[in-house]
Amino acid sequence: QVQLVESGGGLVQAGGSLRLSCAASGSIFSISTMGWYRQAPGKQRDLVATITSSGSTNYADSVKGRFTISRDDAKNTMYLQMNSLKPEDTAVYYCNALKSWRTYWGQGTQVTVSS
């Protein structure tokens, strides 16, 4: 089993920056892909960015050029650097990990961008 804990969310003005962290623990060996998802009130959970064990990244069109996903395997931690934040980025952000055909989720961290 894998446990994921997000941190770094908060309130920021439009144009500002935040860095989210996701710390993984438990049976963390051989995690293949990790990613960030977000869910705004009344909407479905959408993919933000993913990163594979080889370092390949994928981003939603809405965040390309503004967000950067990275992974530090030595620290068992994944990051999402968010720059040029917009009010539309307001959501609960969730960490996700894929291992052995199973998916794991963190509890989420709130990001609120004011105008």
GROMACS .gro file of N, CA and C in nm:
model
  345
    1GLN      N    1   0.083  -0.118   0.000
    1GLN     CA    2   0.000   0.000   0.000
    1GLN      C    3   0.088   0.125   0.000
    2VAL      N    4   0.040   0.229  -0.068
    2VAL     CA    5   0.110   0.355  -0.078
    2VAL      C    6   0.026   0.464  -0.012
    3GLN      N    7   0.091   0.545   0.069
    3GLN     CA    8   0.026   0.661   0.130
    3GLN      C    9   0.084   0.788   0.068
    4LEU      N   10  -0.002   0.882   0.035
    4LEU     CA   11   0.037   1.007  -0.028
    4LEU      C   12  -0.017   1.123   0.053
    5VAL      N   13   0.069   1.221   0.080
    5VAL     CA   14   0.030   1.338   0.157
    5VAL      C   15   0.073   1.463   0.083
    6GLU      N   16  -0.025   1.547   0.046
    6GLU     CA   17   0.003   1.672  -0.022
    6GLU      C   18   0.023   1.785   0.079
    7SER      N   19   0.100   1.884   0.037
    7SER     CA   20   0.118   2.004   0.117
    7SER      C   21   0.154   2.119   0.024
    8GLY      N   22   0.145   2.241   0.076
    8GLY     CA   23   0.185   2.358   0.000
    8GLY      C   24   0.073   2.442  -0.056
    9GLY      N   25  -0.051   2.397  -0.040
    9GLY     CA   26  -0.164   2.475  -0.088
    9GLY      C   27  -0.186   2.598  -0.003
   10GLY      N   28  -0.269   2.689  -0.053
   10GLY     CA   29  -0.298   2.810   0.020
   10GLY      C   30  -0.366   2.912  -0.067
   11LEU      N   31  -0.366   3.035  -0.019
   11LEU     CA   32  -0.427   3.148  -0.089
   11LEU      C   33  -0.319   3.234  -0.152
   12VAL      N   34  -0.337   3.266  -0.279
   12VAL     CA   35  -0.240   3.348  -0.350
   12VAL      C   36  -0.314   3.439  -0.447
   13GLN      N   37  -0.257   3.556  -0.474
   13GLN     CA   38  -0.316   3.647  -0.571
   13GLN      C   39  -0.285   3.604  -0.713
   14ALA      N   40  -0.370   3.643  -0.805
   14ALA     CA   41  -0.346   3.613  -0.946
   14ALA      C   42  -0.209   3.663  -0.988
   15GLY      N   43  -0.138   3.579  -1.064
   15GLY     CA   44  -0.003   3.610  -1.105
   15GLY      C   45   0.103   3.558  -1.012
   16GLY      N   46   0.064   3.511  -0.896
   16GLY     CA   47   0.158   3.460  -0.799
   16GLY      C   48   0.196   3.316  -0.824
   17SER      N   49   0.272   3.260  -0.730
   17SER     CA   50   0.324   3.124  -0.745
   17SER      C   51   0.305   3.044  -0.618
   18LEU      N   52   0.294   2.914  -0.634
   18LEU     CA   53   0.291   2.818  -0.525
   18LEU      C   54   0.366   2.694  -0.569
   19ARG      N   55   0.422   2.621  -0.473
   19ARG     CA   56   0.480   2.491  -0.501
   19ARG      C   57   0.414   2.387  -0.413
   20LEU      N   58   0.351   2.290  -0.475
   20LEU     CA   59   0.289   2.180  -0.405
   20LEU      C   60   0.387   2.064  -0.392
   21SER      N   61   0.378   1.993  -0.281
   21SER     CA   62   0.460   1.875  -0.259
   21SER      C   63   0.371   1.755  -0.230
   22CYS      N   64   0.416   1.638  -0.271
   22CYS     CA   65   0.347   1.513  -0.243
   22CYS      C   66   0.450   1.415  -0.190
   23ALA      N   67   0.439   1.380  -0.063
   23ALA     CA   68   0.530   1.286   0.000
   23ALA      C   69   0.469   1.147  -0.002
   24ALA      N   70   0.543   1.050  -0.053
   24ALA     CA   71   0.497   0.913  -0.062
   24ALA      C   72   0.563   0.828   0.045
   25SER      N   73   0.487   0.736   0.103
   25SER     CA   74   0.539   0.645   0.203
   25SER      C   75   0.470   0.510   0.189
   26GLY      N   76   0.516   0.412   0.268
   26GLY     CA   77   0.462   0.278   0.259
   26GLY      C   78   0.540   0.196   0.158
   27SER      N   79   0.468   0.114   0.082
   27SER     CA   80   0.528   0.029  -0.019
   27SER      C   81   0.547   0.109  -0.147
   28ILE      N   82   0.653   0.188  -0.152
   28ILE     CA   83   0.671   0.286  -0.259
   28ILE      C   84   0.760   0.237  -0.373
   29PHE      N   85   0.814   0.118  -0.361
   29PHE     CA   86   0.901   0.068  -0.466
   29PHE      C   87   0.824   0.045  -0.595
   30SER      N   88   0.889   0.075  -0.706
   30SER     CA   89   0.838   0.047  -0.840
   30SER      C   90   0.711   0.126  -0.875
   31ILE      N   91   0.696   0.244  -0.818
   31ILE     CA   92   0.590   0.334  -0.864
   31ILE      C   93   0.628   0.380  -1.004
   32SER      N   94   0.538   0.362  -1.098
   32SER     CA   95   0.569   0.391  -1.237
   32SER      C   96   0.538   0.534  -1.277
   33THR      N   97   0.420   0.581  -1.243
   33THR     CA   98   0.375   0.713  -1.283
   33THR      C   99   0.314   0.786  -1.164
   34MET      N  100   0.344   0.914  -1.154
   34MET     CA  101   0.279   0.998  -1.055
   34MET      C  102   0.221   1.119  -1.126
   35GLY      N  103   0.121   1.179  -1.063
   35GLY     CA  104   0.059   1.293  -1.127
   35GLY      C  105  -0.018   1.380  -1.031
   36TRP      N  106  -0.057   1.495  -1.082
   36TRP     CA  107  -0.141   1.589  -1.010
   36TRP      C  108  -0.273   1.604  -1.083
   37TYR      N  109  -0.381   1.603  -1.006
   37TYR     CA  110  -0.515   1.625  -1.056
   37TYR      C  111  -0.578   1.737  -0.973
   38ARG      N  112  -0.682   1.798  -1.026
   38ARG     CA  113  -0.751   1.902  -0.951
   38ARG      C  114  -0.901   1.892  -0.973
   39GLN      N  115  -0.974   1.940  -0.874
   39GLN     CA  116  -1.119   1.935  -0.878
   39GLN      C  117  -1.176   2.063  -0.819
   40ALA      N  118  -1.246   2.139  -0.902
   40ALA     CA  119  -1.315   2.259  -0.858
   40ALA      C  120  -1.455   2.222  -0.810
   41PRO      N  121  -1.518   2.306  -0.728
   41PRO     CA  122  -1.652   2.275  -0.678
   41PRO      C  123  -1.751   2.248  -0.790
   42GLY      N  124  -1.824   2.137  -0.780
   42GLY     CA  125  -1.924   2.103  -0.879
   42GLY      C  126  -1.871   2.047  -1.009
   43LYS      N  127  -1.740   2.024  -1.019
   43LYS     CA  128  -1.681   1.974  -1.141
   43LYS      C  129  -1.609   1.842  -1.116
   44GLN      N  130  -1.580   1.770  -1.222
   44GLN     CA  131  -1.508   1.645  -1.212
   44GLN      C  132  -1.360   1.668  -1.189
   45ARG      N  133  -1.293   1.564  -1.146
   45ARG     CA  134  -1.150   1.571  -1.123
   45ARG      C  135  -1.076   1.561  -1.255
   46ASP      N  136  -0.991   1.659  -1.285
   46ASP     CA  137  -0.921   1.667  -1.412
   46ASP      C  138  -0.771   1.652  -1.393
   47LEU      N  139  -0.708   1.594  -1.493
   47LEU     CA  140  -0.562   1.579  -1.493
   47LEU      C  141  -0.495   1.715  -1.510
   48VAL      N  142  -0.391   1.738  -1.432
   48VAL     CA  143  -0.309   1.858  -1.444
   48VAL      C  144  -0.176   1.826  -1.510
   49ALA      N  145  -0.105   1.727  -1.456
   49ALA     CA  146   0.025   1.689  -1.508
   49ALA      C  147   0.062   1.551  -1.458
   50THR      N  148   0.142   1.479  -1.536
   50THR     CA  149   0.194   1.348  -1.495
   50THR      C  150   0.342   1.340  -1.524
   51ILE      N  151   0.409   1.249  -1.453
   51ILE     CA  152   0.550   1.224  -1.475
   51ILE      C  153   0.577   1.076  -1.455
   52THR      N  154   0.651   1.015  -1.547
   52THR     CA  155   0.683   0.874  -1.539
   52THR      C  156   0.816   0.854  -1.467
   53SER      N  157   0.849   0.728  -1.441
   53SER     CA  158   0.975   0.696  -1.375
   53SER      C  159   1.095   0.735  -1.460
   54SER      N  160   1.077   0.743  -1.591
   54SER     CA  161   1.185   0.783  -1.681
   54SER      C  162   1.196   0.934  -1.696
   55GLY      N  163   1.103   1.008  -1.637
   55GLY     CA  164   1.108   1.152  -1.642
   55GLY      C  165   1.022   1.216  -1.749
   56SER      N  166   0.948   1.137  -1.824
   56SER     CA  167   0.860   1.191  -1.926
   56SER      C  168   0.741   1.262  -1.861
   57THR      N  169   0.710   1.382  -1.908
   57THR     CA  170   0.603   1.462  -1.849
   57THR      C  171   0.492   1.489  -1.948
   58ASN      N  172   0.375   1.515  -1.894
   58ASN     CA  173   0.258   1.548  -1.973
   58ASN      C  174   0.177   1.652  -1.897
   59TYR      N  175   0.127   1.753  -1.969
   59TYR     CA  176   0.053   1.861  -1.907
   59TYR      C  177  -0.079   1.885  -1.976
   60ALA      N  178  -0.178   1.925  -1.896
   60ALA     CA  179  -0.301   1.973  -1.954
   60ALA      C  180  -0.274   2.104  -2.028
   61ASP      N  181  -0.347   2.127  -2.137
   61ASP     CA  182  -0.325   2.247  -2.217
   61ASP      C  183  -0.340   2.375  -2.134
   62SER      N  184  -0.428   2.372  -2.036
   62SER     CA  185  -0.457   2.491  -1.958
   62SER      C  186  -0.342   2.534  -1.869
   63VAL      N  187  -0.244   2.445  -1.844
   63VAL     CA  188  -0.134   2.479  -1.754
   63VAL      C  189   0.001   2.477  -1.822
   64LYS      N  190   0.007   2.441  -1.949
   64LYS     CA  191   0.134   2.436  -2.021
   64LYS      C  192   0.202   2.572  -2.019
   65GLY      N  193   0.331   2.571  -1.990
   65GLY     CA  194   0.408   2.694  -1.983
   65GLY      C  195   0.402   2.764  -1.850
   66ARG      N  196   0.312   2.722  -1.762
   66ARG     CA  197   0.298   2.784  -1.631
   66ARG      C  198   0.333   2.689  -1.516
   67PHE      N  199   0.300   2.562  -1.531
   67PHE     CA  200   0.323   2.463  -1.426
   67PHE      C  201   0.438   2.371  -1.466
   68THR      N  202   0.512   2.323  -1.368
   68THR     CA  203   0.619   2.227  -1.390
   68THR      C  204   0.609   2.115  -1.288
   69ILE      N  205   0.601   1.991  -1.336
   69ILE     CA  206   0.598   1.875  -1.248
   69ILE      C  207   0.738   1.816  -1.241
   70SER      N  208   0.776   1.769  -1.123
   70SER     CA  209   0.906   1.706  -1.105
   70SER      C  210   0.897   1.600  -0.997
   71ARG      N  211   0.999   1.514  -0.993
   71ARG     CA  212   1.002   1.406  -0.895
   71ARG      C  213   1.143   1.390  -0.842
   72ASP      N  214   1.154   1.373  -0.710
   72ASP     CA  215   1.281   1.346  -0.644
   72ASP      C  216   1.268   1.210  -0.579
   73ASP      N  217   1.316   1.107  -0.647
   73ASP     CA  218   1.299   0.970  -0.597
   73ASP      C  219   1.376   0.946  -0.468
   74ALA      N  220   1.489   1.013  -0.449
   74ALA     CA  221   1.567   0.996  -0.327
   74ALA      C  222   1.489   1.042  -0.205
   75LYS      N  223   1.401   1.139  -0.223
   75LYS     CA  224   1.320   1.191  -0.114
   75LYS      C  225   1.177   1.140  -0.118
   76ASN      N  226   1.146   1.055  -0.215
   76ASN     CA  227   1.010   1.001  -0.232
   76ASN      C  228   0.907   1.113  -0.237
   77THR      N  229   0.939   1.215  -0.312
   77THR     CA  230   0.854   1.334  -0.316
   77THR      C  231   0.835   1.382  -0.460
   78MET      N  232   0.714   1.424  -0.490
   78MET     CA  233   0.681   1.484  -0.619
   78MET      C  234   0.639   1.628  -0.595
   79TYR      N  235   0.667   1.714  -0.692
   79TYR     CA  236   0.638   1.855  -0.678
   79TYR      C  237   0.558   1.907  -0.797
   80LEU      N  238   0.484   2.013  -0.773
   80LEU     CA  239   0.419   2.087  -0.879
   80LEU      C  240   0.446   2.234  -0.856
   81GLN      N  241   0.533   2.292  -0.938
   81GLN     CA  242   0.561   2.434  -0.932
   81GLN      C  243   0.459   2.506  -1.018
   82MET      N  244   0.383   2.596  -0.957
   82MET     CA  245   0.276   2.666  -1.025
   82MET      C  246   0.309   2.815  -1.030
   83ASN      N  247   0.328   2.867  -1.150
   83ASN     CA  248   0.357   3.008  -1.171
   83ASN      C  249   0.244   3.074  -1.249
   84SER      N  250   0.241   3.206  -1.245
   84SER     CA  251   0.140   3.283  -1.318
   84SER      C  252   0.000   3.230  -1.292
   85LEU      N  253  -0.031   3.211  -1.167
   85LEU     CA  254  -0.158   3.151  -1.130
   85LEU      C  255  -0.276   3.240  -1.168
   86LYS      N  256  -0.385   3.175  -1.207
   86LYS     CA  257  -0.507   3.242  -1.247
   86LYS      C  258  -0.621   3.199  -1.155
   87PRO      N  259  -0.725   3.282  -1.142
   87PRO     CA  260  -0.841   3.239  -1.062
   87PRO      C  261  -0.899   3.106  -1.107
   88GLU      N  262  -0.888   3.075  -1.236
   88GLU     CA  263  -0.939   2.948  -1.288
   88GLU      C  264  -0.862   2.828  -1.235
   89ASP      N  265  -0.746   2.850  -1.175
   89ASP     CA  266  -0.668   2.741  -1.117
   89ASP      C  267  -0.718   2.701  -0.978
   90THR      N  268  -0.812   2.776  -0.923
   90THR     CA  269  -0.865   2.746  -0.791
   90THR      C  270  -0.930   2.608  -0.790
   91ALA      N  271  -0.885   2.523  -0.700
   91ALA     CA  272  -0.935   2.386  -0.692
   91ALA      C  273  -0.867   2.315  -0.577
   92VAL      N  274  -0.916   2.196  -0.546
   92VAL     CA  275  -0.844   2.105  -0.459
   92VAL      C  276  -0.751   2.022  -0.547
   93TYR      N  277  -0.624   2.022  -0.514
   93TYR     CA  278  -0.524   1.950  -0.592
   93TYR      C  279  -0.489   1.818  -0.524
   94TYR      N  280  -0.492   1.710  -0.601
   94TYR     CA  281  -0.470   1.576  -0.550
   94TYR      C  282  -0.346   1.514  -0.612
   95CYS      N  283  -0.270   1.447  -0.529
   95CYS     CA  284  -0.156   1.368  -0.573
   95CYS      C  285  -0.201   1.228  -0.607
   96ASN      N  286  -0.144   1.171  -0.713
   96ASN     CA  287  -0.181   1.038  -0.758
   96ASN      C  288  -0.055   0.957  -0.789
   97ALA      N  289  -0.060   0.828  -0.760
   97ALA     CA  290   0.050   0.738  -0.792
   97ALA      C  291  -0.004   0.608  -0.848
   98LEU      N  292   0.067   0.553  -0.947
   98LEU     CA  293   0.030   0.428  -1.010
   98LEU      C  294   0.137   0.325  -0.982
   99LYS      N  295   0.095   0.211  -0.928
   99LYS     CA  296   0.186   0.102  -0.898
   99LYS      C  297   0.113  -0.030  -0.910
  100SER      N  298   0.170  -0.123  -0.984
  100SER     CA  299   0.116  -0.259  -0.996
  100SER      C  300  -0.032  -0.259  -1.031
  101TRP      N  301  -0.069  -0.178  -1.128
  101TRP     CA  302  -0.206  -0.170  -1.178
  101TRP      C  303  -0.304  -0.118  -1.074
  102ARG      N  304  -0.254  -0.052  -0.973
  102ARG     CA  305  -0.339   0.009  -0.873
  102ARG      C  306  -0.309   0.159  -0.867
  103THR      N  307  -0.409   0.237  -0.835
  103THR     CA  308  -0.391   0.381  -0.825
  103THR      C  309  -0.417   0.426  -0.682
  104TYR      N  310  -0.338   0.522  -0.637
  104TYR     CA  311  -0.347   0.573  -0.501
  104TYR      C  312  -0.365   0.724  -0.505
  105TRP      N  313  -0.437   0.776  -0.406
  105TRP     CA  314  -0.468   0.918  -0.400
  105TRP      C  315  -0.433   0.976  -0.264
  106GLY      N  316  -0.388   1.101  -0.264
  106GLY     CA  317  -0.373   1.176  -0.142
  106GLY      C  318  -0.505   1.237  -0.100
  107GLN      N  319  -0.503   1.310   0.011
  107GLN     CA  320  -0.626   1.369   0.064
  107GLN      C  321  -0.662   1.501  -0.002
  108GLY      N  322  -0.570   1.560  -0.074
  108GLY     CA  323  -0.594   1.685  -0.143
  108GLY      C  324  -0.548   1.806  -0.063
  109THR      N  325  -0.511   1.910  -0.135
  109THR     CA  326  -0.474   2.037  -0.073
  109THR      C  327  -0.540   2.151  -0.151
  110GLN      N  328  -0.596   2.246  -0.080
  110GLN     CA  329  -0.673   2.353  -0.142
  110GLN      C  330  -0.581   2.462  -0.195
  111VAL      N  331  -0.604   2.500  -0.320
  111VAL     CA  332  -0.537   2.614  -0.382
  111VAL      C  333  -0.644   2.715  -0.420
  112THR      N  334  -0.631   2.836  -0.369
  112THR     CA  335  -0.726   2.942  -0.400
  112THR      C  336  -0.651   3.061  -0.457
  113VAL      N  337  -0.690   3.104  -0.577
  113VAL     CA  338  -0.627   3.216  -0.645
  113VAL      C  339  -0.728   3.329  -0.652
  114SER      N  340  -0.696   3.440  -0.590
  114SER     CA  341  -0.786   3.555  -0.588
  114SER      C  342  -0.752   3.651  -0.701
  115SER      N  343  -0.853   3.726  -0.745
  115SER     CA  344  -0.835   3.824  -0.850
  115SER      C  345  -0.819   3.964  -0.794
   0.00000   0.00000   0.00000
